[in-house]
Coordinates of N, CA and C in Angstrom, one line a residue:
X1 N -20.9 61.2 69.1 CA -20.4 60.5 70.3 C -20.4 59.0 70.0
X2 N -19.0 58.1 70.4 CA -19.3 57.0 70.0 C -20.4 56.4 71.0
X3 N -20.4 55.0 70.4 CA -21.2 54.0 71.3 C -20.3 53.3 72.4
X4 N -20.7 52.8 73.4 CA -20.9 51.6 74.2 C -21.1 50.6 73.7
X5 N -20.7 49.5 73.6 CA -21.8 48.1 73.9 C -20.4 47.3 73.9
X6 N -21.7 45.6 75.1 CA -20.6 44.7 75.0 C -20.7 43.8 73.5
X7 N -19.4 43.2 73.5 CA -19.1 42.2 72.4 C -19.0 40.7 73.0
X8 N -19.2 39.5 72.0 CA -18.6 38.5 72.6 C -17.5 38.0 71.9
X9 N -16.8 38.6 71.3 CA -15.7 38.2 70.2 C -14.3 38.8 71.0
X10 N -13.8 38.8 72.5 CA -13.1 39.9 72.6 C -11.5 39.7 71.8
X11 N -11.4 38.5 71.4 CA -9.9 38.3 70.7 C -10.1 39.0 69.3
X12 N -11.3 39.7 68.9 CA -11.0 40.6 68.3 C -11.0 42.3 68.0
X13 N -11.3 42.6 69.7 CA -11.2 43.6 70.0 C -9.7 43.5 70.4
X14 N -8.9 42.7 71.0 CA -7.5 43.1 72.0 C -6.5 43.3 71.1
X15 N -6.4 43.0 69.7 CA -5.1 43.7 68.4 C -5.7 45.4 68.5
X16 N -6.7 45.6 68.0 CA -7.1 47.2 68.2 C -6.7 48.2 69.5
X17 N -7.1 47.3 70.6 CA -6.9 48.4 72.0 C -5.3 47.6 72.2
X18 N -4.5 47.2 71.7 CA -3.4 46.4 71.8 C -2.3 47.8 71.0
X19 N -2.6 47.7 70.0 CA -2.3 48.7 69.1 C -2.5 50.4 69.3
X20 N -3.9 50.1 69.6 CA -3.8 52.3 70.4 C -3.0 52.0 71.5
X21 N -2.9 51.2 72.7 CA -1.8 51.5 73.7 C -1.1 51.3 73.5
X22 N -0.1 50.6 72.9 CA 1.4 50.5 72.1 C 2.0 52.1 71.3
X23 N 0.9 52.5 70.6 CA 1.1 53.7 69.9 C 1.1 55.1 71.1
X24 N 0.1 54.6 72.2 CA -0.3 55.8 73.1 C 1.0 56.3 73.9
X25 N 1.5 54.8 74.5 CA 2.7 54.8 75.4 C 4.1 54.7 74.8
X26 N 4.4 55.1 73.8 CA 5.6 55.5 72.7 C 6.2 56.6 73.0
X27 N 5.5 57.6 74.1 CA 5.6 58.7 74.5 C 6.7 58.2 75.9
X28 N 6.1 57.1 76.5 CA 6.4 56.9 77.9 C 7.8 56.1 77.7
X29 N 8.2 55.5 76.5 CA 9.2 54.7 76.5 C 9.9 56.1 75.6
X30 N 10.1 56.6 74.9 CA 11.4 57.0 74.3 C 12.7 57.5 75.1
X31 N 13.6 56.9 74.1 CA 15.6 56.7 74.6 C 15.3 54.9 75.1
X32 N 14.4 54.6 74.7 CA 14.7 52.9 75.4 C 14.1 52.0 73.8
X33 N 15.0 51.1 73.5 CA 14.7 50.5 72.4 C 12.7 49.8 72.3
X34 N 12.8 50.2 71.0 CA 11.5 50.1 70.7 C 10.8 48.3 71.5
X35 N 9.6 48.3 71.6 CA 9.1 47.3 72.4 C 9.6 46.4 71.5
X36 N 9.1 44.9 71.9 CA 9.1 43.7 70.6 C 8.5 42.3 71.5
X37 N 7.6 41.7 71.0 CA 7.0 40.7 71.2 C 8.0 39.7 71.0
X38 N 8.1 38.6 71.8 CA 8.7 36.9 71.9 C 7.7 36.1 72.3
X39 N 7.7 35.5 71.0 CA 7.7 33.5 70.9 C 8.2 32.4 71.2
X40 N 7.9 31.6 71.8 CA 9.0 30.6 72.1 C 8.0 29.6 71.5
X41 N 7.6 28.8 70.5 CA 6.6 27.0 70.2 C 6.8 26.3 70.9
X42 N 6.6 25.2 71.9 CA 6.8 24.2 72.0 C 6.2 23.2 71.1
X43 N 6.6 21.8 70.4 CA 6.2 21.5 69.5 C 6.1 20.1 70.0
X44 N 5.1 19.0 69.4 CA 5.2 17.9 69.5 C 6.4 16.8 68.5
X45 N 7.5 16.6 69.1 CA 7.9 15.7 68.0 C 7.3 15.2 66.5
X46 N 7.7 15.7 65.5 CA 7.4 15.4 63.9 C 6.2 15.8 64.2
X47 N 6.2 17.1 64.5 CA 5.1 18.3 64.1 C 5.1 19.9 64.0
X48 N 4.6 20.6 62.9 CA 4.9 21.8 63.0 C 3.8 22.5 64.0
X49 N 3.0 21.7 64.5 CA 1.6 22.7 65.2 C 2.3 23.5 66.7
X50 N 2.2 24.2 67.0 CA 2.6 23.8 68.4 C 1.4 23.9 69.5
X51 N 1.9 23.3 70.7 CA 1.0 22.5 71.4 C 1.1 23.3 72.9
X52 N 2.1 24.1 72.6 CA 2.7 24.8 74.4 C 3.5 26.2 73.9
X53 N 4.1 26.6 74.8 CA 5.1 27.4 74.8 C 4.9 29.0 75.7
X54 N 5.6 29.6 75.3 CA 5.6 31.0 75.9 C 5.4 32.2 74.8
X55 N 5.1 33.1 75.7 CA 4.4 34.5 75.0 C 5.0 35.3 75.8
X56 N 5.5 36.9 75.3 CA 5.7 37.9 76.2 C 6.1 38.6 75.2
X57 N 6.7 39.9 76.2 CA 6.9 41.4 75.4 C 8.2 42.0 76.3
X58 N 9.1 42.2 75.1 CA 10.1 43.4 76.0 C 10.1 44.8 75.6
X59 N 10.1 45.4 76.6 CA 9.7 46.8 76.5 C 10.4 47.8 77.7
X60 N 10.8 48.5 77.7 CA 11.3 49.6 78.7 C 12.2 48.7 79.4
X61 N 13.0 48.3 78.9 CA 14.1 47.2 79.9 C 13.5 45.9 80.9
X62 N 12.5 45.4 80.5 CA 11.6 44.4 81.0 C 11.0 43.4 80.1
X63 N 11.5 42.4 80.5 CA 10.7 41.1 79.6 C 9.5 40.8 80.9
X64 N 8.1 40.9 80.1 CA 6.8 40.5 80.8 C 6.4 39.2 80.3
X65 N 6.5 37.7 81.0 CA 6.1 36.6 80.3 C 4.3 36.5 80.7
X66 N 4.1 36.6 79.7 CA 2.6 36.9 79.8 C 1.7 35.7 80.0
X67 N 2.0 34.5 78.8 CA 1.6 33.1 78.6 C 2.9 32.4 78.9
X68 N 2.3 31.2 79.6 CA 3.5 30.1 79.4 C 2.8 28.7 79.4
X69 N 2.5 28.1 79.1 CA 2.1 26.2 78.8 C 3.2 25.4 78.2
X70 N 2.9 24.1 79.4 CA 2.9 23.0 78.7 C 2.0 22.2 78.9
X71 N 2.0 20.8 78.3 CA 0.7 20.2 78.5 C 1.3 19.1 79.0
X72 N 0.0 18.9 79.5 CA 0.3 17.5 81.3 C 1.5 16.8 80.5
X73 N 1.4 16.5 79.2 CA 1.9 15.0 78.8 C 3.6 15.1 79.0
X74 N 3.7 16.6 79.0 CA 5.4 16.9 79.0 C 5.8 17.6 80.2
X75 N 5.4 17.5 81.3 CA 5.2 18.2 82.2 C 6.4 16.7 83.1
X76 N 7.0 18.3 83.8 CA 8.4 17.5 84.1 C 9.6 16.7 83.8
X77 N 9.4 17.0 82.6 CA 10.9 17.3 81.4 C 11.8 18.6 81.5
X78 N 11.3 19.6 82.4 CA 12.4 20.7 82.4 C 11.8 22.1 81.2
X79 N 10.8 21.5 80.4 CA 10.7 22.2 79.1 C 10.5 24.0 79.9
X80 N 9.5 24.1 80.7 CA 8.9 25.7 81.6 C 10.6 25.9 81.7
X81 N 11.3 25.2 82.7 CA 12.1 26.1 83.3 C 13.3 26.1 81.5
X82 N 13.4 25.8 80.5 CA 13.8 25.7 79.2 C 13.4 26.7 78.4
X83 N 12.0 27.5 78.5 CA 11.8 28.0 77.9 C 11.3 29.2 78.8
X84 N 11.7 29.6 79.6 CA 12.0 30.5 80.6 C 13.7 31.5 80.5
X85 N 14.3 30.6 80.4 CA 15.8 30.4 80.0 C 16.2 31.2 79.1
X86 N 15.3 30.6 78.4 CA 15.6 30.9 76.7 C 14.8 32.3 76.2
X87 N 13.5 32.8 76.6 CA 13.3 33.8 77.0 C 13.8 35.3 77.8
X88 N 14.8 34.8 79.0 CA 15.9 35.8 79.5 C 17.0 35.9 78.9
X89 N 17.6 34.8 78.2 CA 18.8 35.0 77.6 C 18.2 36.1 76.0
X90 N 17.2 36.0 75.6 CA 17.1 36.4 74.6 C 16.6 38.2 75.0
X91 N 16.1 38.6 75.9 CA 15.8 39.9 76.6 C 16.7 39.9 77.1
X92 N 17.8 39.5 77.6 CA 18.7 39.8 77.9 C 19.6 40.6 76.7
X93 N 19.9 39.7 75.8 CA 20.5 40.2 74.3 C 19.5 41.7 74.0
X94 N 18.5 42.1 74.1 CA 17.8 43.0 73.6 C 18.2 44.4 74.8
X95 N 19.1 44.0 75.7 CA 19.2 45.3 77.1 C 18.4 44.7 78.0
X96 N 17.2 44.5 77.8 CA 16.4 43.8 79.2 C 17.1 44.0 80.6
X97 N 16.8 44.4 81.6 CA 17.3 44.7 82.7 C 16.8 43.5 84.2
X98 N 15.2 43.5 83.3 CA 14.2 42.8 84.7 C 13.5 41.7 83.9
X99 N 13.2 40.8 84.4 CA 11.7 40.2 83.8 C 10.6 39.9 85.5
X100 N 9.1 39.9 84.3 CA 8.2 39.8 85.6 C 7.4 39.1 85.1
X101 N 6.1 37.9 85.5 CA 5.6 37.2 85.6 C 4.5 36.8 86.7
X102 N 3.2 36.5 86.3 CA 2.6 36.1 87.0 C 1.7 34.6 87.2
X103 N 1.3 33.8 88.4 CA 0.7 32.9 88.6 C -0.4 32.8 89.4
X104 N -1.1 31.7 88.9 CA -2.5 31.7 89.8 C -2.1 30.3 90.8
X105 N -1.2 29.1 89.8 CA -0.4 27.9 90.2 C 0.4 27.7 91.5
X106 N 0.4 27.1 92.6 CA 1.1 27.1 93.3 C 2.3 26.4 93.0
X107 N 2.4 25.6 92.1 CA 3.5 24.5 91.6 C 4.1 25.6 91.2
X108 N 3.3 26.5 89.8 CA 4.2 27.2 89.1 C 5.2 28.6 90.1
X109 N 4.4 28.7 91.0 CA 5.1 29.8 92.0 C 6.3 29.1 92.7
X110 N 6.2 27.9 93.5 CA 7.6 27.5 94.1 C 8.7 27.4 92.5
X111 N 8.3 26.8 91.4 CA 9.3 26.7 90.1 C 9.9 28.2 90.1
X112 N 8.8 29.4 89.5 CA 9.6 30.6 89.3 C 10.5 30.9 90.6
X113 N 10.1 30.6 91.8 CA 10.7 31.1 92.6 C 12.5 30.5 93.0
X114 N 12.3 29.1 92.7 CA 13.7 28.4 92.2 C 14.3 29.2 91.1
X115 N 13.9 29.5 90.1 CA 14.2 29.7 88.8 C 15.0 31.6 89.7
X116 N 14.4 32.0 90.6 CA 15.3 33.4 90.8 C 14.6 34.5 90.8
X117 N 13.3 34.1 90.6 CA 11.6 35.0 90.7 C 11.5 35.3 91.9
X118 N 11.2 37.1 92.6 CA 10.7 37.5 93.9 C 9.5 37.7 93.5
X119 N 8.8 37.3 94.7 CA 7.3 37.9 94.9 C 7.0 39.4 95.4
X120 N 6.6 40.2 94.2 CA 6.6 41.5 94.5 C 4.5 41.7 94.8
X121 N 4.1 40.9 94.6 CA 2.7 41.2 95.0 C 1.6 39.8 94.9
X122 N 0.4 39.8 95.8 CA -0.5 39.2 95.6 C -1.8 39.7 95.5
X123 N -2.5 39.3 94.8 CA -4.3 39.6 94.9 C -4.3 38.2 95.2
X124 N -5.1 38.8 96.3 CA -6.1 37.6 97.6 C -7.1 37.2 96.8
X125 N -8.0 36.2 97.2 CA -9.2 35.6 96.6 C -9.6 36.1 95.3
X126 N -8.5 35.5 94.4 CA -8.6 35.5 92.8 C -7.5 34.3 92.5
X127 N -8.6 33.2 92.0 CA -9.8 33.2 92.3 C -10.1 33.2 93.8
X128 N -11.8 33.2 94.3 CA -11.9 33.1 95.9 C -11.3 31.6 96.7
X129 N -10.6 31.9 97.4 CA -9.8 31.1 98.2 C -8.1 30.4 97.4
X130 N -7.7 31.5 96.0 CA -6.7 31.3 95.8 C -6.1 32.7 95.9
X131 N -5.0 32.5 95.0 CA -4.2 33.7 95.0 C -3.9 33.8 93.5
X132 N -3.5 35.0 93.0 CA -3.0 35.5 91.8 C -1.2 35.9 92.3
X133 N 0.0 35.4 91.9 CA 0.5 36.2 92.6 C 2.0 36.8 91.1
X134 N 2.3 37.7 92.0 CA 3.4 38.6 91.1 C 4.8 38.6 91.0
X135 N 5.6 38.0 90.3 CA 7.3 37.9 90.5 C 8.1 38.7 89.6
X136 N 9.1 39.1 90.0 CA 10.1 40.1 89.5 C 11.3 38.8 89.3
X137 N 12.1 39.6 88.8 CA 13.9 39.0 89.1 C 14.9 39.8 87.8
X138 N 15.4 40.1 88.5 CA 16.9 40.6 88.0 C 17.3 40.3 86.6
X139 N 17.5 40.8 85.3 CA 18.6 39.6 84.4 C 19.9 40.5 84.5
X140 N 20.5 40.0 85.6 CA 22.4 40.3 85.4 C 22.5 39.5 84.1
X141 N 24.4 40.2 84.2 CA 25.1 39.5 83.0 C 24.9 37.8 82.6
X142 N 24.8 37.1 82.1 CA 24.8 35.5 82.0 C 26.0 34.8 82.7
X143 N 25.9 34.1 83.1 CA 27.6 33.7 83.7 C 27.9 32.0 83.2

């Protein structure tokens, strides 16, 4: 019987249970192109590190943006709704049908919601006296 116990390392438990449910749910996607992870860096001028950017996964005709940052210092340059953009156009090229996204941000929720984002759900008091909330949107053709 295996064990139980907790760890305090969990970034290197989540490749492992990242990996059995990718392999588990292989069953649940076939006839739909295989999943695939997107990167987007944001970079600081005359630097390779990056400092921001976006994370997500397309899978079963849905790009899920998982992570997105920028940092204060470039905040309101357009870069989020740029690399949002550039994210659907690219799930878009892959079939992608939907993308979905979530925030805890109230800034970032009126943005997505400009951007073409519906609010398909909220968890109440997470944290207590905020909200967590859930956006869908469409990717039609590009025009």
């Amino acid at each position: 019987m295996p064990r139980i116990t907790f760890i305090e390392d969990a970034a290197a438990l989540q490749p492992v249970l990242r990996k059995g449910l990718r392999e588990f749910n292989k069953t649940l996607f076939v006839g739909h192109p295989p999943g695939r992870d997107l990167a987007i860096a944001l970079r600081e001028p005359g630097s390779d590190e990056p400092v921001g950017g976006l994370c997500g996964r397309m899978n079963g005709g849905w790009l899920a943006i998982e992570l997105i940052f920028v940092p204060e210092a470039f905040r309101g340059m357009g870069l989020a709704t740029q690399l949002i953009a550039m994210a659907e156009e690219e799930a878009r090229d892959e079939g992608c049908h939907s993308a979905w996204i979530d925030t805890l941000n109230p800034k970032a929720l009126t943005l997505y919601q400009k951007l073409g984002y519906e609010l398909f759900g909220e968890l109440k008091d997470y944290p207590v006296g905020g909200s967590r909330f859930f956006l869908q949107k469409k990717l039609g053709p590009m025009t």
